[in-house]
mmCIF file with all atom_site columns, C-alpha atoms in Angstrom:
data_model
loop_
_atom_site.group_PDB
_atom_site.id
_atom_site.type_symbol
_atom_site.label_atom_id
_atom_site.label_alt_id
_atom_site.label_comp_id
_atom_site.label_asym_id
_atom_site.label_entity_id
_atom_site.label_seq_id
_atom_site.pdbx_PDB_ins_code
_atom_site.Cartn_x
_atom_site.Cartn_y
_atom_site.Cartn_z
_atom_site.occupancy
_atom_site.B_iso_or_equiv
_atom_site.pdbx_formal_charge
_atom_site.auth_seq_id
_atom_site.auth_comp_id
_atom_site.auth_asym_id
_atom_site.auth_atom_id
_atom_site.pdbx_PDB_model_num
ATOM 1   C CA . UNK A 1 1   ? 92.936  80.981  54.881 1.00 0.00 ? 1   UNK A CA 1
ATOM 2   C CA . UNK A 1 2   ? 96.360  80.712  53.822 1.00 0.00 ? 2   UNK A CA 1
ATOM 3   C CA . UNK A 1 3   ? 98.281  81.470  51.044 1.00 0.00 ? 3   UNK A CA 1
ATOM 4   C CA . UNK A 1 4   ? 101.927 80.595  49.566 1.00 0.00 ? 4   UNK A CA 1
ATOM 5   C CA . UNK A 1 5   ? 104.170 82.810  47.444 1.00 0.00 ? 5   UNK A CA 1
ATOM 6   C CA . UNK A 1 6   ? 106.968 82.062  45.759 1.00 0.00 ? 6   UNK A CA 1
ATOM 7   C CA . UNK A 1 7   ? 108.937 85.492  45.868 1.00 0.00 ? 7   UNK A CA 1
ATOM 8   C CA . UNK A 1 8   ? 113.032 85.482  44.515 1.00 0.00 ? 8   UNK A CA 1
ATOM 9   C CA . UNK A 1 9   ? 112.786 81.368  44.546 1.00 0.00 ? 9   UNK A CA 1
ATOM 10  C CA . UNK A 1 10  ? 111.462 81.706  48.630 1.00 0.00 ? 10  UNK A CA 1
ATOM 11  C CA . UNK A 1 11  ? 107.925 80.475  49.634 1.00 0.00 ? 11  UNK A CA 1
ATOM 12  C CA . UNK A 1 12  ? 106.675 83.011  52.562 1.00 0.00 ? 12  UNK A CA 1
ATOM 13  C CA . UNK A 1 13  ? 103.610 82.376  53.965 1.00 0.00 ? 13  UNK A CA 1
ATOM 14  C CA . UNK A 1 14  ? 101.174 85.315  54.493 1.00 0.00 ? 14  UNK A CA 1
ATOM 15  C CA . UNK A 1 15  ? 97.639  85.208  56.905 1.00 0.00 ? 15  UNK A CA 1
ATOM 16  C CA . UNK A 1 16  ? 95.226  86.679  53.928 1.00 0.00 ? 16  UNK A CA 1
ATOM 17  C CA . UNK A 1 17  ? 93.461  88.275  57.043 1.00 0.00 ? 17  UNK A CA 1
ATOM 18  C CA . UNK A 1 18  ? 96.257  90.474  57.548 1.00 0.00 ? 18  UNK A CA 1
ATOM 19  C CA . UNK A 1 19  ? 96.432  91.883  53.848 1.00 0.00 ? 19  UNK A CA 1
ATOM 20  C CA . UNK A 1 20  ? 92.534  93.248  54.504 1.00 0.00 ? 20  UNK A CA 1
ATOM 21  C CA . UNK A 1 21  ? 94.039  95.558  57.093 1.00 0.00 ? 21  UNK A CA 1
ATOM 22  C CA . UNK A 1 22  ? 95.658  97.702  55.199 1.00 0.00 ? 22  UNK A CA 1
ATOM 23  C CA . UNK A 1 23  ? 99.014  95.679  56.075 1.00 0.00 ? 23  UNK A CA 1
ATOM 24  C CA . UNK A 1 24  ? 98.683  96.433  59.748 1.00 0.00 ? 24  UNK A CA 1
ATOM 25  C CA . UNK A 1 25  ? 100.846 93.676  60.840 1.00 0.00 ? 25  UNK A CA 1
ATOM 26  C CA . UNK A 1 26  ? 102.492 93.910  64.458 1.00 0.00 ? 26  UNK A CA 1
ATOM 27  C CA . UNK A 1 27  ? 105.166 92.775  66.040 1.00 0.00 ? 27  UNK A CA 1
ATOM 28  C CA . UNK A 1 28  ? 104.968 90.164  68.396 1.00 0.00 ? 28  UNK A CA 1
ATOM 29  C CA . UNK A 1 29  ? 106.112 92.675  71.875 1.00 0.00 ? 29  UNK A CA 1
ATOM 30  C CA . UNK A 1 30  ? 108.482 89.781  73.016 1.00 0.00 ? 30  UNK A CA 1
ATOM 31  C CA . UNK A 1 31  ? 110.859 87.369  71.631 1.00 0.00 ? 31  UNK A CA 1
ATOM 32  C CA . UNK A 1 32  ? 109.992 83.776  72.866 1.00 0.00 ? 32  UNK A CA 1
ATOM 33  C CA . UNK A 1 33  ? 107.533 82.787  75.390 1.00 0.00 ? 33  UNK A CA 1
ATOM 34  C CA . UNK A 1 34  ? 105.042 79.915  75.664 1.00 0.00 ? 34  UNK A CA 1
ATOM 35  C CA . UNK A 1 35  ? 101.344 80.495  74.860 1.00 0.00 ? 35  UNK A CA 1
ATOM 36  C CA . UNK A 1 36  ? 99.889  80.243  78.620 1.00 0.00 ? 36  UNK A CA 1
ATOM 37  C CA . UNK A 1 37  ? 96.351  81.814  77.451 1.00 0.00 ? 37  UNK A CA 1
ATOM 38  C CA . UNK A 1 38  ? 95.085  82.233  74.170 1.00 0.00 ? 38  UNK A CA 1
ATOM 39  C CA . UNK A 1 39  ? 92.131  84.746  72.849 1.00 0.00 ? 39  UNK A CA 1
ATOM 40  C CA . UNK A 1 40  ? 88.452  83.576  73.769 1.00 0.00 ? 40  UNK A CA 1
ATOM 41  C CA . UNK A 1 41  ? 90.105  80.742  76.228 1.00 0.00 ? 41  UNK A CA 1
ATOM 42  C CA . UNK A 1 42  ? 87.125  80.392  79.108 1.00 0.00 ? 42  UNK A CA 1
ATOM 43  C CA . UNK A 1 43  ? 88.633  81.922  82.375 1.00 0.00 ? 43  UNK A CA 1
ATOM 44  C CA . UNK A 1 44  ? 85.723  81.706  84.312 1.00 0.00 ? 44  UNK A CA 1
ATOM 45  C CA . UNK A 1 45  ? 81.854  80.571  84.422 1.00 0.00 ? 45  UNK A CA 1
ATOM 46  C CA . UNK A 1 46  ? 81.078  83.899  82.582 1.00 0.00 ? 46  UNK A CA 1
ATOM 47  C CA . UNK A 1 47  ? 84.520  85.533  80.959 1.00 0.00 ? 47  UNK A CA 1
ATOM 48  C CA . UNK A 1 48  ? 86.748  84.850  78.327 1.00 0.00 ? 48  UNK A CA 1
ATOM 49  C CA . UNK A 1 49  ? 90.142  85.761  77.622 1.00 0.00 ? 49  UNK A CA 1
ATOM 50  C CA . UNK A 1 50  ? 90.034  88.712  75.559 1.00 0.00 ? 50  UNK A CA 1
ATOM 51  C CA . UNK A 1 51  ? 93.801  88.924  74.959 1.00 0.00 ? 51  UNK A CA 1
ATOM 52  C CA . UNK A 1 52  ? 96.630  86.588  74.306 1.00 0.00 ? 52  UNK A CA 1
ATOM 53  C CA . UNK A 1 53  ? 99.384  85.653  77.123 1.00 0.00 ? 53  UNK A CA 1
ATOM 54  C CA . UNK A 1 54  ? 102.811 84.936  76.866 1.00 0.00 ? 54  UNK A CA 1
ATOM 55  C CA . UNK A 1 55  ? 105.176 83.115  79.879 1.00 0.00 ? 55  UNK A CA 1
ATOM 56  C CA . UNK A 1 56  ? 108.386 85.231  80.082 1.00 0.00 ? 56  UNK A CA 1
ATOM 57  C CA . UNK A 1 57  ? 110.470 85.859  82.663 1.00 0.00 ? 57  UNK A CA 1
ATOM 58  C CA . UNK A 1 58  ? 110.434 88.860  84.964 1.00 0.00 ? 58  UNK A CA 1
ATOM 59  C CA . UNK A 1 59  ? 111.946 91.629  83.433 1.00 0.00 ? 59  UNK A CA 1
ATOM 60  C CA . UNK A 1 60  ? 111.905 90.489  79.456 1.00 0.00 ? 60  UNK A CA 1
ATOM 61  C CA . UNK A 1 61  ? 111.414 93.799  77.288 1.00 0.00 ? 61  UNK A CA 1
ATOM 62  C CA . UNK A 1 62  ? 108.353 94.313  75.862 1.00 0.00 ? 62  UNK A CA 1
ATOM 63  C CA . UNK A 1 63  ? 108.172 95.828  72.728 1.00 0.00 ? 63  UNK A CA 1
ATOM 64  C CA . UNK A 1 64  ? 105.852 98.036  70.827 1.00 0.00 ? 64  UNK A CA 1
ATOM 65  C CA . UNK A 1 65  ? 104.139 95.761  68.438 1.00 0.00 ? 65  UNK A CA 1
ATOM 66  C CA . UNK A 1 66  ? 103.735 98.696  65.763 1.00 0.00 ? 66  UNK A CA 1
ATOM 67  C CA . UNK A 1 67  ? 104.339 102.955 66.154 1.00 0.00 ? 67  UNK A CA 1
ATOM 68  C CA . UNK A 1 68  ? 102.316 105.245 68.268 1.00 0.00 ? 68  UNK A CA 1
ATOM 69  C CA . UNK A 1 69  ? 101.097 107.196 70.749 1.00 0.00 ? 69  UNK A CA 1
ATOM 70  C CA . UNK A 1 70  ? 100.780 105.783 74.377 1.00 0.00 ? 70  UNK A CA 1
ATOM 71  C CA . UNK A 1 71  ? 97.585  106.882 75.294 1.00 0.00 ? 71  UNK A CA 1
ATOM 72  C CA . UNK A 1 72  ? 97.597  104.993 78.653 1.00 0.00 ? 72  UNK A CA 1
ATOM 73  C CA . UNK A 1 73  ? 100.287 104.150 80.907 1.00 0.00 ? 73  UNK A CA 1
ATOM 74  C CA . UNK A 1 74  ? 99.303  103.345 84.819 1.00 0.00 ? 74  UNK A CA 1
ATOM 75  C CA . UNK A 1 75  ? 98.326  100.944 87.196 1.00 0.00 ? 75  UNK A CA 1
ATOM 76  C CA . UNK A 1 76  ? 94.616  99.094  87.417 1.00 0.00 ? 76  UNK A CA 1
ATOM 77  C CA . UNK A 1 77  ? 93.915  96.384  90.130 1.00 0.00 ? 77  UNK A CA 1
ATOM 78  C CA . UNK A 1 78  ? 93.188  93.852  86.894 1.00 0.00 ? 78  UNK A CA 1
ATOM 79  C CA . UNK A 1 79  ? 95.875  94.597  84.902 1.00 0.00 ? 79  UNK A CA 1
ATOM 80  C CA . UNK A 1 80  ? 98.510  96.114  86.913 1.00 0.00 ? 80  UNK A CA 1
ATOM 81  C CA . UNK A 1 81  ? 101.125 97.861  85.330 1.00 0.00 ? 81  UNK A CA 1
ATOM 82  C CA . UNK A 1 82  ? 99.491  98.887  81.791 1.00 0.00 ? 82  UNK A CA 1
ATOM 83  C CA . UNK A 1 83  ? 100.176 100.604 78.727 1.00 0.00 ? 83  UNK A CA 1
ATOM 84  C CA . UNK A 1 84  ? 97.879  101.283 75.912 1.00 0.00 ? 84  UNK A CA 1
ATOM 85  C CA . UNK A 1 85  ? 99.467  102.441 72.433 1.00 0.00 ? 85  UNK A CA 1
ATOM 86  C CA . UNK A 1 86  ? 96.667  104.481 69.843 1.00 0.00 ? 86  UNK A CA 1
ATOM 87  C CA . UNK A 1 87  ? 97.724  103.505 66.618 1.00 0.00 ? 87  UNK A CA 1
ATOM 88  C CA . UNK A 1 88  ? 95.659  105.792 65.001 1.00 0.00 ? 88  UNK A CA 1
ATOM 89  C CA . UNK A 1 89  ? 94.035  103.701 62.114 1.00 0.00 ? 89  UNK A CA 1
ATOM 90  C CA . UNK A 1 90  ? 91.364  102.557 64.550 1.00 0.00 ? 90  UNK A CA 1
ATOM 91  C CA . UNK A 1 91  ? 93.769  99.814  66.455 1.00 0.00 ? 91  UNK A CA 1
ATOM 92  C CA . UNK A 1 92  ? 95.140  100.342 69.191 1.00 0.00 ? 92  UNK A CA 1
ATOM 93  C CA . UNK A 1 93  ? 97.622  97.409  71.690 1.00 0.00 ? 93  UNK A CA 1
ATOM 94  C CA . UNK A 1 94  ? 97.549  96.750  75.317 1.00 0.00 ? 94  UNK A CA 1
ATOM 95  C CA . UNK A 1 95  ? 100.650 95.498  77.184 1.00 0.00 ? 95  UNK A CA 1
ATOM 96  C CA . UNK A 1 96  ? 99.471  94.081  80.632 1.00 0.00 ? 96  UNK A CA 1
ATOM 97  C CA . UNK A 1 97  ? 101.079 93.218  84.195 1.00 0.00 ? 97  UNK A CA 1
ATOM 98  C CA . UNK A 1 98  ? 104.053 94.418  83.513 1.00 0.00 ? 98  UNK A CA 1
ATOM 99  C CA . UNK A 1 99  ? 107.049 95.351  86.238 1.00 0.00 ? 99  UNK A CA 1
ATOM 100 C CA . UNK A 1 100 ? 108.412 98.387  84.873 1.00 0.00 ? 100 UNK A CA 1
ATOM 101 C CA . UNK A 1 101 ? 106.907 100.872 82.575 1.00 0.00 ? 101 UNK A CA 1
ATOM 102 C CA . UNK A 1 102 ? 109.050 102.957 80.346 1.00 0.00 ? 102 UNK A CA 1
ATOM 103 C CA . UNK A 1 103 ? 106.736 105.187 78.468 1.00 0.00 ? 103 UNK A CA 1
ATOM 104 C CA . UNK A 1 104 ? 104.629 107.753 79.597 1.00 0.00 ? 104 UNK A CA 1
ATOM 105 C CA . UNK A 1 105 ? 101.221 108.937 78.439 1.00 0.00 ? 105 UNK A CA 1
ATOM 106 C CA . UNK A 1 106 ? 101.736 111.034 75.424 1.00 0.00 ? 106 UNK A CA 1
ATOM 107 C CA . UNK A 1 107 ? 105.325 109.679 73.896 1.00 0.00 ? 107 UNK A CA 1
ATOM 108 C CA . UNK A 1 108 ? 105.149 108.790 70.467 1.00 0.00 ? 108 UNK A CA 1
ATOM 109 C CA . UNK A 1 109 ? 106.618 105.558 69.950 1.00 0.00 ? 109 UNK A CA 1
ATOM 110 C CA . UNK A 1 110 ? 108.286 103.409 67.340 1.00 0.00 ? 110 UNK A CA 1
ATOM 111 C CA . UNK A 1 111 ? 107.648 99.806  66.464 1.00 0.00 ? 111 UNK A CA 1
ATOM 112 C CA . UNK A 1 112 ? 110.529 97.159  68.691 1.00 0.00 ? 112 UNK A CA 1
ATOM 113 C CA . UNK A 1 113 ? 111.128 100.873 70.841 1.00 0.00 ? 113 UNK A CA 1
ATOM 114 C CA . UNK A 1 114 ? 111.298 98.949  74.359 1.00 0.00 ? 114 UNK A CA 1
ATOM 115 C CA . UNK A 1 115 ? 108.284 100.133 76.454 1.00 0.00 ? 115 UNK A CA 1
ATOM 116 C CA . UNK A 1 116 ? 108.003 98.060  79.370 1.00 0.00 ? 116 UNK A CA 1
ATOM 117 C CA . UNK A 1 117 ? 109.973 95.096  81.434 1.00 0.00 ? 117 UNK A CA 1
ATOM 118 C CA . UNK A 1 118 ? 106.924 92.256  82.179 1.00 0.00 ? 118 UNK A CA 1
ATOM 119 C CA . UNK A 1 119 ? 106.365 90.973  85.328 1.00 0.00 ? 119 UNK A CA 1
ATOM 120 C CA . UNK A 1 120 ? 103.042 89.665  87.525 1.00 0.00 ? 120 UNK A CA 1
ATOM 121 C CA . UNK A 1 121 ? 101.186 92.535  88.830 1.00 0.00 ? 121 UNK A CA 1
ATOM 122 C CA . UNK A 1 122 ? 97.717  92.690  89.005 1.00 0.00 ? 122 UNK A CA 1
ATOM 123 C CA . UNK A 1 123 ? 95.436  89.635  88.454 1.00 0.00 ? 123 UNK A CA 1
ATOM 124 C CA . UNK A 1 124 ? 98.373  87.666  87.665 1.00 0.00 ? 124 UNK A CA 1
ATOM 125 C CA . UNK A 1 125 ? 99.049  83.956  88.129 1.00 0.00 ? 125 UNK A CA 1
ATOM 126 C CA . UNK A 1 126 ? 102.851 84.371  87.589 1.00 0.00 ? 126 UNK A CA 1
ATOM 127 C CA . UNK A 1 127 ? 105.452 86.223  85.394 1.00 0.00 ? 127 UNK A CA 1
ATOM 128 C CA . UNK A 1 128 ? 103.734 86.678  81.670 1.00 0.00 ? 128 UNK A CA 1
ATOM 129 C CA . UNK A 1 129 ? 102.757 89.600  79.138 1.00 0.00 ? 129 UNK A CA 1
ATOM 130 C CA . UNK A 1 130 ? 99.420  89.922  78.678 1.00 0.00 ? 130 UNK A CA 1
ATOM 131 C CA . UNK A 1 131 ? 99.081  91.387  75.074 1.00 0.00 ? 131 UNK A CA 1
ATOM 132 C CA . UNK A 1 132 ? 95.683  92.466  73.287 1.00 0.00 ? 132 UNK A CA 1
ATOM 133 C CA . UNK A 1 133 ? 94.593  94.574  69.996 1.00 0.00 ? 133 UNK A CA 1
ATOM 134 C CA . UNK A 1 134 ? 91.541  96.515  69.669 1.00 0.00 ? 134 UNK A CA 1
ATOM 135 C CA . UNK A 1 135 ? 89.957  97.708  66.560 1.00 0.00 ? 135 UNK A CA 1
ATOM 136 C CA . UNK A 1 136 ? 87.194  99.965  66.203 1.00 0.00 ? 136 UNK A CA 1
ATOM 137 C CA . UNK A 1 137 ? 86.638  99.254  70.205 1.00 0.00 ? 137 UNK A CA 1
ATOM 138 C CA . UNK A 1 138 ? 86.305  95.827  69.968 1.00 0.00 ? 138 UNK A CA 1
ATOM 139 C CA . UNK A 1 139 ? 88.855  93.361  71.084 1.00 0.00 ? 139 UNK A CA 1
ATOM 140 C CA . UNK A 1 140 ? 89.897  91.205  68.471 1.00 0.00 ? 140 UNK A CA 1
ATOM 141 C CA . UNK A 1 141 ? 92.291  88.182  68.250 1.00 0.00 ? 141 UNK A CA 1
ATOM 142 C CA . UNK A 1 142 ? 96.100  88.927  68.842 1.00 0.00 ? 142 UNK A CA 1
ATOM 143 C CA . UNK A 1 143 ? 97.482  86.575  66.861 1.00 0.00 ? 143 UNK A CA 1
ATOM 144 C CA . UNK A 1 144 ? 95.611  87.055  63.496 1.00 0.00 ? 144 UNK A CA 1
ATOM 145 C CA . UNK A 1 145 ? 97.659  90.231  63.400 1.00 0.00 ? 145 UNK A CA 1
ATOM 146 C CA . UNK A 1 146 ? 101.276 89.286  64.749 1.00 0.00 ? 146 UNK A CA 1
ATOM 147 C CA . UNK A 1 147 ? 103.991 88.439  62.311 1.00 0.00 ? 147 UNK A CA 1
ATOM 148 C CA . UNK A 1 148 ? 107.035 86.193  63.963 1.00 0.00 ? 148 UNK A CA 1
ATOM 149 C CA . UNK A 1 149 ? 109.626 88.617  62.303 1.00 0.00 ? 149 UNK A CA 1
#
Protein backbone atom coordinates (compact mmCIF):
# COMPACT_ATOMS: atom_id res chain seq x y z
CA UNK A 1 0.00 0.00 0.00
CA UNK A 2 2.23 2.48 -1.34
CA UNK A 3 2.09 5.76 -2.44
CA UNK A 4 4.38 8.34 -4.54
CA UNK A 5 4.61 12.11 -4.12
CA UNK A 6 6.07 14.41 -6.08
CA UNK A 7 7.11 17.18 -3.46
CA UNK A 8 9.67 20.36 -4.84
CA UNK A 9 10.22 18.12 -8.25
CA UNK A 10 11.37 14.88 -5.66
CA UNK A 11 9.29 11.61 -5.60
CA UNK A 12 9.46 10.28 -1.76
CA UNK A 13 7.88 7.31 -1.07
CA UNK A 14 5.68 7.08 2.09
CA UNK A 15 4.19 3.46 3.82
CA UNK A 16 0.30 4.80 3.94
CA UNK A 17 0.33 2.57 7.17
CA UNK A 18 2.49 4.93 8.82
CA UNK A 19 0.31 8.16 8.09
CA UNK A 20 -2.72 6.23 10.23
CA UNK A 21 -0.47 6.55 13.24
CA UNK A 22 -0.60 9.79 13.82
CA UNK A 23 2.97 10.08 12.00
CA UNK A 24 4.62 7.88 14.56
CA UNK A 25 7.47 6.98 12.43
CA UNK A 26 10.79 5.67 14.20
CA UNK A 27 14.04 5.56 13.61
CA UNK A 28 15.66 2.59 12.64
CA UNK A 29 18.08 2.23 16.34
CA UNK A 30 21.16 1.36 14.09
CA UNK A 31 22.74 2.38 10.95
CA UNK A 32 23.37 -0.74 8.69
CA UNK A 33 22.97 -4.27 9.56
CA UNK A 34 21.61 -7.31 7.69
CA UNK A 35 18.07 -8.57 8.38
CA UNK A 36 19.04 -11.97 10.33
CA UNK A 37 15.24 -12.40 11.65
CA UNK A 38 12.30 -10.76 10.54
CA UNK A 39 8.72 -10.29 12.48
CA UNK A 40 6.47 -13.55 12.57
CA UNK A 41 9.69 -15.66 11.16
CA UNK A 42 8.95 -19.40 12.83
CA UNK A 43 11.72 -19.91 15.54
CA UNK A 44 10.49 -22.92 16.83
CA UNK A 45 7.62 -25.75 16.57
CA UNK A 46 5.37 -23.30 18.57
CA UNK A 47 6.96 -19.47 18.55
CA UNK A 48 7.41 -16.84 16.26
CA UNK A 49 9.60 -14.01 16.10
CA UNK A 50 7.84 -11.23 17.56
CA UNK A 51 10.51 -8.61 16.80
CA UNK A 52 12.85 -7.78 14.03
CA UNK A 53 16.83 -8.54 14.22
CA UNK A 54 19.58 -6.81 12.91
CA UNK A 55 23.51 -8.36 12.52
CA UNK A 56 25.84 -5.62 13.87
CA UNK A 57 28.86 -5.81 15.37
CA UNK A 58 29.58 -5.82 19.08
CA UNK A 59 29.46 -2.57 20.39
CA UNK A 60 27.40 -0.57 17.40
CA UNK A 61 25.20 2.25 19.17
CA UNK A 62 21.84 1.72 19.39
CA UNK A 63 19.67 4.43 19.10
CA UNK A 64 16.33 5.48 20.38
CA UNK A 65 14.02 4.93 17.52
CA UNK A 66 11.67 7.93 18.70
CA UNK A 67 11.62 10.17 22.39
CA UNK A 68 10.75 8.81 25.74
CA UNK A 69 10.81 7.49 28.86
CA UNK A 70 12.83 4.23 29.57
CA UNK A 71 10.56 2.39 31.49
CA UNK A 72 12.78 -0.76 31.61
CA UNK A 73 16.37 -1.14 31.60
CA UNK A 74 17.91 -4.66 33.08
CA UNK A 75 18.87 -7.98 32.43
CA UNK A 76 16.32 -11.15 31.60
CA UNK A 77 17.76 -14.68 30.82
CA UNK A 78 15.81 -14.26 27.15
CA UNK A 79 16.74 -11.07 26.32
CA UNK A 80 19.73 -10.13 28.18
CA UNK A 81 20.65 -6.74 28.41
CA UNK A 82 17.16 -4.83 27.75
CA UNK A 83 15.70 -1.57 27.52
CA UNK A 84 12.14 -0.68 27.04
CA UNK A 85 11.28 3.07 25.97
CA UNK A 86 7.20 4.22 26.84
CA UNK A 87 6.42 6.43 24.20
CA UNK A 88 3.44 7.48 25.64
CA UNK A 89 0.88 7.39 22.68
CA UNK A 90 0.29 3.72 23.40
CA UNK A 91 3.79 2.44 21.66
CA UNK A 92 6.33 1.69 23.27
CA UNK A 93 10.26 -0.03 21.66
CA UNK A 94 12.35 -2.78 22.96
CA UNK A 95 16.13 -2.88 22.34
CA UNK A 96 17.36 -6.52 23.10
CA UNK A 97 20.80 -8.38 23.92
CA UNK A 98 22.62 -5.65 24.09
CA UNK A 99 26.40 -5.27 25.77
CA UNK A 100 26.20 -2.08 27.41
CA UNK A 101 23.25 -0.16 28.59
CA UNK A 102 23.37 3.55 28.85
CA UNK A 103 20.05 4.61 30.16
CA UNK A 104 18.51 3.98 33.25
CA UNK A 105 14.90 3.42 34.23
CA UNK A 106 13.25 6.74 34.37
CA UNK A 107 15.55 9.07 31.85
CA UNK A 108 13.64 10.77 29.38
CA UNK A 109 15.12 10.29 26.15
CA UNK A 110 15.39 11.85 22.72
CA UNK A 111 15.03 10.24 19.34
CA UNK A 112 19.08 9.07 17.77
CA UNK A 113 20.11 9.88 21.90
CA UNK A 114 22.55 6.70 22.04
CA UNK A 115 21.07 4.24 24.61
CA UNK A 116 22.85 1.12 24.40
CA UNK A 117 26.13 -0.62 22.62
CA UNK A 118 24.58 -4.26 21.11
CA UNK A 119 26.12 -7.28 21.73
CA UNK A 120 24.89 -11.25 22.30
CA UNK A 121 23.60 -11.69 25.69
CA UNK A 122 20.87 -13.68 26.49
CA UNK A 123 19.26 -16.15 24.01
CA UNK A 124 21.54 -14.98 21.46
CA UNK A 125 23.01 -16.78 18.45
CA UNK A 126 25.71 -14.08 17.90
CA UNK A 127 26.26 -10.24 17.91
CA UNK A 128 22.71 -8.54 16.68
CA UNK A 129 19.98 -5.96 18.01
CA UNK A 130 16.96 -7.37 18.61
CA UNK A 131 14.41 -4.47 18.06
CA UNK A 132 10.47 -4.67 18.62
CA UNK A 133 7.37 -2.06 18.90
CA UNK A 134 4.37 -2.59 20.88
CA UNK A 135 1.14 -0.84 20.57
CA UNK A 136 -1.70 -1.02 22.75
CA UNK A 137 0.21 -4.31 24.28
CA UNK A 138 0.42 -6.08 21.33
CA UNK A 139 3.55 -6.62 19.39
CA UNK A 140 3.32 -5.42 16.07
CA UNK A 141 5.67 -5.45 13.00
CA UNK A 142 8.95 -3.32 13.30
CA UNK A 143 9.38 -2.44 10.07
CA UNK A 144 5.90 -1.05 9.07
CA UNK A 145 6.94 1.77 11.37
CA UNK A 146 10.79 2.45 10.65
CA UNK A 147 11.77 5.14 8.24
CA UNK A 148 15.56 4.64 6.68
CA UNK A 149 16.30 8.41 7.45
Amino acid sequence: NIENINVNSKTKVINKKNLNVNNFVLKKPVKGGITTSGFGDTISRTASHNGHDWAVNTGTKVRAAAEGVVELAYFSESYGYNILINHNNGFKTRYAHLSEVKVSKGEKVEQSQVIALSGSTGFSTGPHLHFEVVKDGKRVNPIEYVSNR
